[in-house]
Structure formats: structure tokens, C-alpha cells
PDB file of C-alpha atoms in Angstrom:
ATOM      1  CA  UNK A  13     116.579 124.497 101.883  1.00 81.00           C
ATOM      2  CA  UNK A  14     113.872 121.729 102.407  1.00 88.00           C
ATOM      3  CA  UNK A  15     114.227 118.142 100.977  1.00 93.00           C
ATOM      4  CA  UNK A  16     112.398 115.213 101.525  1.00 96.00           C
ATOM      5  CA  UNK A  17     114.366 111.609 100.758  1.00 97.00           C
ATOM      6  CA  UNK A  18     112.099 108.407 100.217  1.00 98.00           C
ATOM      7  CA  UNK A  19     114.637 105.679 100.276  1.00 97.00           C
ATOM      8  CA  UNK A  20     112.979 103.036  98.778  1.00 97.00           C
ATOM      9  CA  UNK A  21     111.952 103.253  94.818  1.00 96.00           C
ATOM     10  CA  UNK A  22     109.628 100.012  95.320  1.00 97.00           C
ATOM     11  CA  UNK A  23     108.096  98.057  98.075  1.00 98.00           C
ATOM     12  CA  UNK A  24     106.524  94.633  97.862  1.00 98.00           C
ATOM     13  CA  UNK A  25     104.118  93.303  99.951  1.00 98.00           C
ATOM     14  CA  UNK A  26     101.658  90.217 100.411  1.00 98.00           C
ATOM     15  CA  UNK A  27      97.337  90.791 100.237  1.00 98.00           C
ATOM     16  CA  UNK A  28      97.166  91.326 103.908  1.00 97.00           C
ATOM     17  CA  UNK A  29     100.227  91.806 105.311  1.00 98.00           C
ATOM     18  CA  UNK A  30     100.794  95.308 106.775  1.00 98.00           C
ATOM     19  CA  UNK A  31     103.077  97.732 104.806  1.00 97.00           C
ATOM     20  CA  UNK A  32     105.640 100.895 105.647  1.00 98.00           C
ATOM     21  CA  UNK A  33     106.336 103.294 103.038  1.00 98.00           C
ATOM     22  CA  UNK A  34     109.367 105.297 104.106  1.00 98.00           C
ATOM     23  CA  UNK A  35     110.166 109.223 104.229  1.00 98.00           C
ATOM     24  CA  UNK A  36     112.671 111.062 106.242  1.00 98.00           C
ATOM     25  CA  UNK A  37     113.019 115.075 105.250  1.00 96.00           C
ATOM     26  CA  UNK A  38     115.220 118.189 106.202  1.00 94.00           C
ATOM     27  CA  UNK A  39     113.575 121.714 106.961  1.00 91.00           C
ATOM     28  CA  UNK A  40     115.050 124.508 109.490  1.00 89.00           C
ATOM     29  CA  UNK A  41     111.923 125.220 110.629  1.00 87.00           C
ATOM     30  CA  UNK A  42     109.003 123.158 111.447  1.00 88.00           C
ATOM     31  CA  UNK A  43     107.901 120.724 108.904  1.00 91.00           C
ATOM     32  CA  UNK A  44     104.143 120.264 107.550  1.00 93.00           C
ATOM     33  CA  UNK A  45     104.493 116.614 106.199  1.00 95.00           C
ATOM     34  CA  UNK A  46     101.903 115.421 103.885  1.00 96.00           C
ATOM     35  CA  UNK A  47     101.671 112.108 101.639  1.00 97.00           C
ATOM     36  CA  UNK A  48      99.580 111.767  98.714  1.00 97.00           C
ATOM     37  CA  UNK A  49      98.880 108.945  95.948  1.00 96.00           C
ATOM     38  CA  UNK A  50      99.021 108.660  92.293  1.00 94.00           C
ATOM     39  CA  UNK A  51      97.477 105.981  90.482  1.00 91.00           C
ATOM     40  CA  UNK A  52      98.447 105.274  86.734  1.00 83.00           C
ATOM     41  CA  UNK A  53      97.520 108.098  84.471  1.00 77.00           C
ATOM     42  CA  UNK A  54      95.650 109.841  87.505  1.00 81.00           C
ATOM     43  CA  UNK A  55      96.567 113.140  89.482  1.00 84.00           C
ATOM     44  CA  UNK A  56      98.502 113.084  93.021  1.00 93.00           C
ATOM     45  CA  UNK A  57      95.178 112.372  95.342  1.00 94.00           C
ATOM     46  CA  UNK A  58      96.361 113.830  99.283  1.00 95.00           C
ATOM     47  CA  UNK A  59      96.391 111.055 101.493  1.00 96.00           C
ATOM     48  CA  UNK A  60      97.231 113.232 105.312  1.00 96.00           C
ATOM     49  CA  UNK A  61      98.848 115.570 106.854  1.00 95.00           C
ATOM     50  CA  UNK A  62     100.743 116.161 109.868  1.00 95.00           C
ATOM     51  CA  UNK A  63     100.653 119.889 111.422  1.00 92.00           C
ATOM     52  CA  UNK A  64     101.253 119.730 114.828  1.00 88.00           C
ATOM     53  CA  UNK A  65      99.800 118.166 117.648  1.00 88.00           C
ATOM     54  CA  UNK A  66      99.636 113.775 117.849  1.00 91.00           C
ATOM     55  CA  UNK A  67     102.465 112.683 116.413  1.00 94.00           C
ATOM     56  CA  UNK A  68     100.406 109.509 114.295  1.00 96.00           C
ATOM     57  CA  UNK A  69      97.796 110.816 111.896  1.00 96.00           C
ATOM     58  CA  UNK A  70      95.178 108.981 110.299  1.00 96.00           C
ATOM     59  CA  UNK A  71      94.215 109.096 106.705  1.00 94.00           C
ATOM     60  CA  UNK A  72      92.356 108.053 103.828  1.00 91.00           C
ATOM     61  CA  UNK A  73      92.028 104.375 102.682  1.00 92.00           C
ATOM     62  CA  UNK A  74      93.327 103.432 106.188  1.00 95.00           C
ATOM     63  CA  UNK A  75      96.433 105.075 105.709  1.00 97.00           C
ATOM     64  CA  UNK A  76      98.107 106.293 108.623  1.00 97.00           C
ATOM     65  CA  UNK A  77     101.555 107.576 109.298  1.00 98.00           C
ATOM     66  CA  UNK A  78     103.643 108.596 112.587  1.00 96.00           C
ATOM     67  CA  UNK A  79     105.608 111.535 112.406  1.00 96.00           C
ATOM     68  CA  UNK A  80     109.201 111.160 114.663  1.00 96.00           C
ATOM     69  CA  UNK A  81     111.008 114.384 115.240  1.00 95.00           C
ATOM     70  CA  UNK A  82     114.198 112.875 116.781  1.00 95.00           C
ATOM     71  CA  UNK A  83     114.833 110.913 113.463  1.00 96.00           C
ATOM     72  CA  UNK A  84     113.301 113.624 111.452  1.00 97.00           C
ATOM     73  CA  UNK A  85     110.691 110.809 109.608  1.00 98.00           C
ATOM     74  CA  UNK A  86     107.192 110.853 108.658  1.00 98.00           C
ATOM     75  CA  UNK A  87     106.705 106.873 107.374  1.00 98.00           C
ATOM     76  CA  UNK A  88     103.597 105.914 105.776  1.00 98.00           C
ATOM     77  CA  UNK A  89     101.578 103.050 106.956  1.00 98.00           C
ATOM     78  CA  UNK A  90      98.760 100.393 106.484  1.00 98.00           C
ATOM     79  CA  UNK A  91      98.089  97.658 108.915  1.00 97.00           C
ATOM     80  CA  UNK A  92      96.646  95.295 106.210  1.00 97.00           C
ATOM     81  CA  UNK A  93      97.733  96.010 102.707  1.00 97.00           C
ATOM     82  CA  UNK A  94      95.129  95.630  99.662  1.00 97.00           C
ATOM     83  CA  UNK A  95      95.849  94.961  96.107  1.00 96.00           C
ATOM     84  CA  UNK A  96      94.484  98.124  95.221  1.00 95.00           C
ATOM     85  CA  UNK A  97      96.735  99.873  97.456  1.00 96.00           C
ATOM     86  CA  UNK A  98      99.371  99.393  94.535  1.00 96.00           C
ATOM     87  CA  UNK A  99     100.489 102.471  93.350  1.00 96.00           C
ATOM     88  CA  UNK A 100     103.080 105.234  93.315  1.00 96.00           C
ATOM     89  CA  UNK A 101     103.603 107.057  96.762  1.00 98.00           C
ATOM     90  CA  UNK A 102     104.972 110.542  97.137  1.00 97.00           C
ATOM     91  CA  UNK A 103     105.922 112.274 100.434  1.00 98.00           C
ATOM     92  CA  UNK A 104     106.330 116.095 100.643  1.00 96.00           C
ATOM     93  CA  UNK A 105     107.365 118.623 103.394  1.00 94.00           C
ATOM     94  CA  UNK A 106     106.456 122.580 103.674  1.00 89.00           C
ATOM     95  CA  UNK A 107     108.548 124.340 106.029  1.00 83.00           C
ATOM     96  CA  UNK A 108     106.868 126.691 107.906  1.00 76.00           C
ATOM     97  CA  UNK A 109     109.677 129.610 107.615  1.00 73.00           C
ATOM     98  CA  UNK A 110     110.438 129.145 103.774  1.00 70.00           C
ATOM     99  CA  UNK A 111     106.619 130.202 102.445  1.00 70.00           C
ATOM    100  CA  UNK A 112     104.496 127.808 100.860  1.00 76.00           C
ATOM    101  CA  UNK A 113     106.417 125.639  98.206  1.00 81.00           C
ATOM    102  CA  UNK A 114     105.808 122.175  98.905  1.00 88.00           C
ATOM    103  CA  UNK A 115     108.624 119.683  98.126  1.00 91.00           C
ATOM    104  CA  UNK A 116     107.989 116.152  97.069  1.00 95.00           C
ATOM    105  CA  UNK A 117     110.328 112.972  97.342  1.00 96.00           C
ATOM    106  CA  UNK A 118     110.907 111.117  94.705  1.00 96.00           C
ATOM    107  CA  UNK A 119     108.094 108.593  95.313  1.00 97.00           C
ATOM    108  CA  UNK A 120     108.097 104.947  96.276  1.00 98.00           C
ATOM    109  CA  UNK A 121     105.873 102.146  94.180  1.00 97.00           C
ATOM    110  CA  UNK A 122     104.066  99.860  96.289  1.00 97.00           C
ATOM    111  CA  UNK A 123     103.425  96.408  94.960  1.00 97.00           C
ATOM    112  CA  UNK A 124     100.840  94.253  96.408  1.00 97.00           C
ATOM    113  CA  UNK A 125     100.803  91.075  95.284  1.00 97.00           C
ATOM    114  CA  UNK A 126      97.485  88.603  95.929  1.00 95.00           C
TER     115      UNK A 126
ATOM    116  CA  UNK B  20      84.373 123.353  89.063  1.00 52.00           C
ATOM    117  CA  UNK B  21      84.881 120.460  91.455  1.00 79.00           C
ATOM    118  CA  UNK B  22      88.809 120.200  91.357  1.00 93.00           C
ATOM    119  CA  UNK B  23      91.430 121.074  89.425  1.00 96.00           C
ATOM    120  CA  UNK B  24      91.439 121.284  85.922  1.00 96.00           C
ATOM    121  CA  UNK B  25      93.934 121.276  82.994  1.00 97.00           C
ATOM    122  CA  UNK B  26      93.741 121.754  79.784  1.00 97.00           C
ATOM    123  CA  UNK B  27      94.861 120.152  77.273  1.00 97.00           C
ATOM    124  CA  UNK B  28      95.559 117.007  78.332  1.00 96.00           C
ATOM    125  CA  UNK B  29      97.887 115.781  75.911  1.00 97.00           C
ATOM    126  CA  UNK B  30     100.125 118.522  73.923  1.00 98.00           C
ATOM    127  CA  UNK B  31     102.551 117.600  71.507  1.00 98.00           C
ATOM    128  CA  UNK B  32     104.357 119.746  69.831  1.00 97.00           C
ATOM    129  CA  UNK B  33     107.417 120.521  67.665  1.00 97.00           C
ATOM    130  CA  UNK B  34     110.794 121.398  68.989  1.00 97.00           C
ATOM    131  CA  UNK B  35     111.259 125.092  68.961  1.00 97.00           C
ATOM    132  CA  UNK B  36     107.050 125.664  68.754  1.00 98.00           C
ATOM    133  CA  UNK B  37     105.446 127.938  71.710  1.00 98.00           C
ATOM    134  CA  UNK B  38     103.112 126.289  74.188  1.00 98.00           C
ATOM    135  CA  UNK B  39     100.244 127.131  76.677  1.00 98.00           C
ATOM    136  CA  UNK B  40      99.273 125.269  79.550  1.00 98.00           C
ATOM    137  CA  UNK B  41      96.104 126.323  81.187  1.00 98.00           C
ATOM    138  CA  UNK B  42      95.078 125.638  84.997  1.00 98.00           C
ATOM    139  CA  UNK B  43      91.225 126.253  86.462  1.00 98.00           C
ATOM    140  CA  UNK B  44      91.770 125.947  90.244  1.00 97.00           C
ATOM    141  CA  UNK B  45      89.265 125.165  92.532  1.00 95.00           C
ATOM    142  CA  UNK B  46      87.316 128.036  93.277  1.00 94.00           C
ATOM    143  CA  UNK B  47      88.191 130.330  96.149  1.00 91.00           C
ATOM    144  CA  UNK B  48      91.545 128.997  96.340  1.00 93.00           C
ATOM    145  CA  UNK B  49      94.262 131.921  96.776  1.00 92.00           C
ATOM    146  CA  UNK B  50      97.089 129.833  95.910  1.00 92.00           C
ATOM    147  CA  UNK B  51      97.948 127.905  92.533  1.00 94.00           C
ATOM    148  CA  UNK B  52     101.188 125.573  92.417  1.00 94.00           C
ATOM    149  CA  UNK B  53     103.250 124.661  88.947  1.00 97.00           C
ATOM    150  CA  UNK B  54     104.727 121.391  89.149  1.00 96.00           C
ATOM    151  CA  UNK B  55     106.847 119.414  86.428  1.00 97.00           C
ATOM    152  CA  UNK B  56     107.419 115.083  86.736  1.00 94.00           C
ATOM    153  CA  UNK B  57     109.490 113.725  84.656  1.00 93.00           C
ATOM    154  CA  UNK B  58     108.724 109.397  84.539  1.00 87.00           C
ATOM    155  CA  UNK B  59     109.577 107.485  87.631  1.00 83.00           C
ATOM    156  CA  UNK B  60     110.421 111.317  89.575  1.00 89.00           C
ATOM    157  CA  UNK B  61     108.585 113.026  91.801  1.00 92.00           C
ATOM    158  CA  UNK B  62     107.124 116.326  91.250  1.00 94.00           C
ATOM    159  CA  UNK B  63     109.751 118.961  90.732  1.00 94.00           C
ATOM    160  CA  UNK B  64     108.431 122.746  91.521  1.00 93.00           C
ATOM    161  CA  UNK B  65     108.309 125.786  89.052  1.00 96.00           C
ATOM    162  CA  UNK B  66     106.339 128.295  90.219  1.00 95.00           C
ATOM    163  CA  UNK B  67     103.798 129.622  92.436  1.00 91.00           C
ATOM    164  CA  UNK B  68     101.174 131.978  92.917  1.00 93.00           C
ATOM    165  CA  UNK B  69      99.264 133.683  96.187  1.00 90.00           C
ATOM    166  CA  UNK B  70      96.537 135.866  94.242  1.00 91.00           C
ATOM    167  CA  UNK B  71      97.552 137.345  91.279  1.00 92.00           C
ATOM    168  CA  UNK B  72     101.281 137.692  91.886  1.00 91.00           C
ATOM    169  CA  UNK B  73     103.976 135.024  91.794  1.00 91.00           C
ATOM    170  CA  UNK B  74     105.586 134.789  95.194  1.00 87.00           C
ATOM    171  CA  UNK B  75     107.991 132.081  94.180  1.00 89.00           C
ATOM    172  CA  UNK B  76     109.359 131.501  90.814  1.00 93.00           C
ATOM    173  CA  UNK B  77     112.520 129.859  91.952  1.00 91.00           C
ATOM    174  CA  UNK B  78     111.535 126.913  90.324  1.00 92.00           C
ATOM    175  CA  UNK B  79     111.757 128.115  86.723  1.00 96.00           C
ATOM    176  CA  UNK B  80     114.299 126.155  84.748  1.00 95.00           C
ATOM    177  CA  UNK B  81     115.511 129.182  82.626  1.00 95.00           C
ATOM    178  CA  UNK B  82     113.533 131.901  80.652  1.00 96.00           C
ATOM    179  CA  UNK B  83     111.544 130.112  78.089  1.00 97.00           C
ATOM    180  CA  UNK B  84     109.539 129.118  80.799  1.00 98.00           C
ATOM    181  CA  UNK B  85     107.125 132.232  82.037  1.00 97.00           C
ATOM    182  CA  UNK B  86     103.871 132.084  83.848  1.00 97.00           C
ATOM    183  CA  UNK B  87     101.028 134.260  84.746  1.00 97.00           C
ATOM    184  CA  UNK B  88      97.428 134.342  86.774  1.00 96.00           C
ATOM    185  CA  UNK B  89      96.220 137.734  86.042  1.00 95.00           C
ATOM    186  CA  UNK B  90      92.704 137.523  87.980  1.00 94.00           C
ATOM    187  CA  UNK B  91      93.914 135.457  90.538  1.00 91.00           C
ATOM    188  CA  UNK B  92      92.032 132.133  89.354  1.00 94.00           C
ATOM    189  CA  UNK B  93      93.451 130.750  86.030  1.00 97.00           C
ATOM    190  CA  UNK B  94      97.109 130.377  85.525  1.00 98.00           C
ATOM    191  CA  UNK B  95      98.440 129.462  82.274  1.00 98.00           C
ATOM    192  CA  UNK B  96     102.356 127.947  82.159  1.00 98.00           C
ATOM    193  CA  UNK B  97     104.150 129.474  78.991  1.00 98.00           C
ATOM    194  CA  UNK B  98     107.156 127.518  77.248  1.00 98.00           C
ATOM    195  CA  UNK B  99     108.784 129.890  74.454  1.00 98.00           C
ATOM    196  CA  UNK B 100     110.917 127.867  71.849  1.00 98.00           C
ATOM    197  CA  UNK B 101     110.384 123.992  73.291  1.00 98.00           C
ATOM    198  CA  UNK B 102     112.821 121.684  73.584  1.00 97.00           C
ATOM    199  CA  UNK B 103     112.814 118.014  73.849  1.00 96.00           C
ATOM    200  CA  UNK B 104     113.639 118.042  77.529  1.00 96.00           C
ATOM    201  CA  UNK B 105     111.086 119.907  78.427  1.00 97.00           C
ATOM    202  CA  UNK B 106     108.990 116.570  77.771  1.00 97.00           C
ATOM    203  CA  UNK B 107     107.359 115.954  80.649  1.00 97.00           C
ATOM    204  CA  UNK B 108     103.823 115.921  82.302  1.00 96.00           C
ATOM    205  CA  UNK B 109     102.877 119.035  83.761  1.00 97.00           C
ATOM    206  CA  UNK B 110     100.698 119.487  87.290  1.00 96.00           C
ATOM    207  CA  UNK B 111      99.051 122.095  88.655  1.00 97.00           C
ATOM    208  CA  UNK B 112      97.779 122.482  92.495  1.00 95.00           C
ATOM    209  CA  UNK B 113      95.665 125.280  94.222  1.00 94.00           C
ATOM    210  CA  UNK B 114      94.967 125.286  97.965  1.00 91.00           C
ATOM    211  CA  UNK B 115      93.865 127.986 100.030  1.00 87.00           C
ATOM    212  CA  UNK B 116      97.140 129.137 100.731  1.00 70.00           C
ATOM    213  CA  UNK B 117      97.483 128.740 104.313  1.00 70.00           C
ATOM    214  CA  UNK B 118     100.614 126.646 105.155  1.00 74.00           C
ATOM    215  CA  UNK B 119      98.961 123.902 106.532  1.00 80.00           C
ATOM    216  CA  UNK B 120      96.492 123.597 104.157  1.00 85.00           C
ATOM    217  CA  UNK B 121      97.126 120.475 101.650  1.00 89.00           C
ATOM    218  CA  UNK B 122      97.025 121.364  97.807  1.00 91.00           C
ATOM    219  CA  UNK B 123      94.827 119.409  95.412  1.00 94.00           C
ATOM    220  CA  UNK B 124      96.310 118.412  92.090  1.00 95.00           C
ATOM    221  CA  UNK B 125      94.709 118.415  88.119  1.00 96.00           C
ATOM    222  CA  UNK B 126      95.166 115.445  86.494  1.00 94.00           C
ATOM    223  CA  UNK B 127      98.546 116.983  84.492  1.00 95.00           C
ATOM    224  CA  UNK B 128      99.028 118.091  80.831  1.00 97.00           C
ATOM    225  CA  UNK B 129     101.691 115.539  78.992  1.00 96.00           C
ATOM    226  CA  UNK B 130     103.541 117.482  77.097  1.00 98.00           C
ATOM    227  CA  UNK B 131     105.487 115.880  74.150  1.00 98.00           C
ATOM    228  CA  UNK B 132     108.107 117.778  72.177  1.00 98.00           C
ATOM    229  CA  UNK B 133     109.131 116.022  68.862  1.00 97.00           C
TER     230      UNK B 133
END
């Protein structure tokens, strides 16, 4: 069975400071990782994906996140954090032998405070 | 249609009252995803679709919940004698069913059972 684990339920972090969302998840075969956004009252909006091939992806909004096999992570990250950045953060994995259900964390809320 | 769309976006209903969800996905995408979220939880996974035929309905809580996408394109979510716990906002995704192809979510139906 897949699972994805996002350890922290809220991060705080200063206007300009740079911020790590975390996500570590469990698949037996190869994982497609993907993060995605959800504003108040709004849809999940897909932030990136990792597939194969560099290990750090880039995103939207300047979102980027590295994906480590050894430690079986995939953390989320922004080298300068924005105000609007604050918002509810969800990492999910596909495994590539199991079909195409995508499983989500349980999300992380990212404060940014001015 | 441009994304996702659900209708209607706010239900509420009485307990033990039948409900129907409905899900445009974007066009030309093969595969539709049924998601529930409870507040402050991540999306948890009911059902999905490749074409017309459900090739995963592991997700299903129990058998008041049924749904179906008989052209392939809309899917409408079925809940048969609601109950309070099934209060929860519902999401639908479609992608183009390829693995590593990211799904795009509808804006969700809250659905309120008094």
C-alpha cells in the first residue's frame, strides 16, 4: 500500500525568509510525487511533479522541491517566502505498480507572517 | 470547459435523503478521480474511473456510496440514505490518465447533512 506522511500540521515563517514544507512517503514501486495548493474555499491547484530524471524540480510560484530516494522524501521548498504563500499544502504519491490512485498526506498550513 | 467543474456547490440535505454529485471533467481527459476531505484532512480517495468503467472503487466507504460515468466524461457520486458523517466537501479530479500525468481538481461540492 502507498502512504504519504507530512509531519508537520503548520509551519511558520517570516516575509522573506526561505521555507521547507515536509513529506516523506512509502510505495513498493517507484513513486510519482506531486504537491499541490489549496487556498481557503478554493480547489487543490498542482504545484510539480517529480517523475524521474533530476532529482530537484521546479514549480509554480517559485516552488521547488528535491526528491531523496535514500530517505524516501520529496520536501517542498521556497527560497524567499511571501505572505501570499500562506495556505494549506498537500503532498501526494502514485506508485507506478498500484494503477493510478493518487494518495495525499494530510497537508501542512504554512503561515507567513509580514 | 476550462477545468473542472462541480455542481452544486453547496448541498445540504437531510439525514437519510439521497444525493447527487455531478463532475464535468476537462475535456479529453480519460480519467476522473472521487475524492472526500473532511476539515483540517487531506483528501481521502473513493473512486476512480479510466473511460467509462471504474478501475478502482476501493475507496468506497460502504454501499450507500455508488458512482457512475456512463459516456466516459461526466461522473456523478451517489449517496443513498445520508448520514451526518458523510458531511464533508467532496472533490473531483480528471487527468489524462497516464501515471505521470498530474490531475486537476473542481473546486468541491460541501455537502451538509442535517
Amino acid at each position: 500500500a502507498q502512504s504519504v506522511a507530512q509531519p508537520e500540521d503548520q509551519v511558520n515563517v517570516a516575509e522573506g525568509n526561505p521555507l521547507t514544507v515536509k513529506c516523506t512517503y512509502s510505495v513498493s514501486g517507484n513513486p510519482y510525487l506531486f504537491w499541490y495548493v489549496q487556498y481557503p474555499n478554493r480547489g487543490l491547484q498542482f504545484l510539480l511533479k517529480y517523475i524521474t530524471g533530476d532529482n530537484l524540480v521546479k514549480g509554480s510560484y517559485g516552488f521547488e522541491a528535491e526528491f531523496n530516494k535514500s530517505q524516501t522524501s520529496f520536501h517542498l521548498k521556497k527560497p524567499s517566502a511571501l505572505v501570499s504563500d500562506s495556505a494549506l499544502y498537500f503532498c501526494a504519491v502514485r506508485d507506478n505498480n498500484a494503477g493510478n490512485m493518487l494518495t495525499f498526506g494530510g497537508g501542512t498550513r504554512l503561515m507567513v507572517k509580514p | 470547459g476550462a477545468g473542472v467543474s462541480q455542481t452544486p456547490s453547496n448541498k445540504v440535505t437531510e439525514k437519510g435523503k439521497y444525493v447527487e454529485l455531478r463532475c464535468d471533467p476537462i475535456s479529453g481527459h480519460t480519467a476522473l478521480y472521487w475524492y472526500r476531505q473532511s476539515l483540517g484532512q487531506g483528501p481521502e480517495f473513493l473512486i476512480y474511473f479510466q473511460g467509462t468503467g471504474a478501475a478502482d472503487d476501493s475507496g468506497l466507504p460502504n454501499d450507500r456510496f455508488f458512482a457512475v460515468r456512463p459516456e466516459g466524461s461526466v461522473s456523478t457520486l451517489k449517496i443513498q440514505r445520508t448520514e451526518r458523517g458523510d458531511s464533508a466537501v467532496y472533490l473531483c479530479a480528471s487527468s489524462h490518465g497516464q501515471g505521470t500525468t498530474e490531475a486537476f481538481f473542481g473546486q468541491g461540492t460541501r455537502l451538509t447533512v442535517v
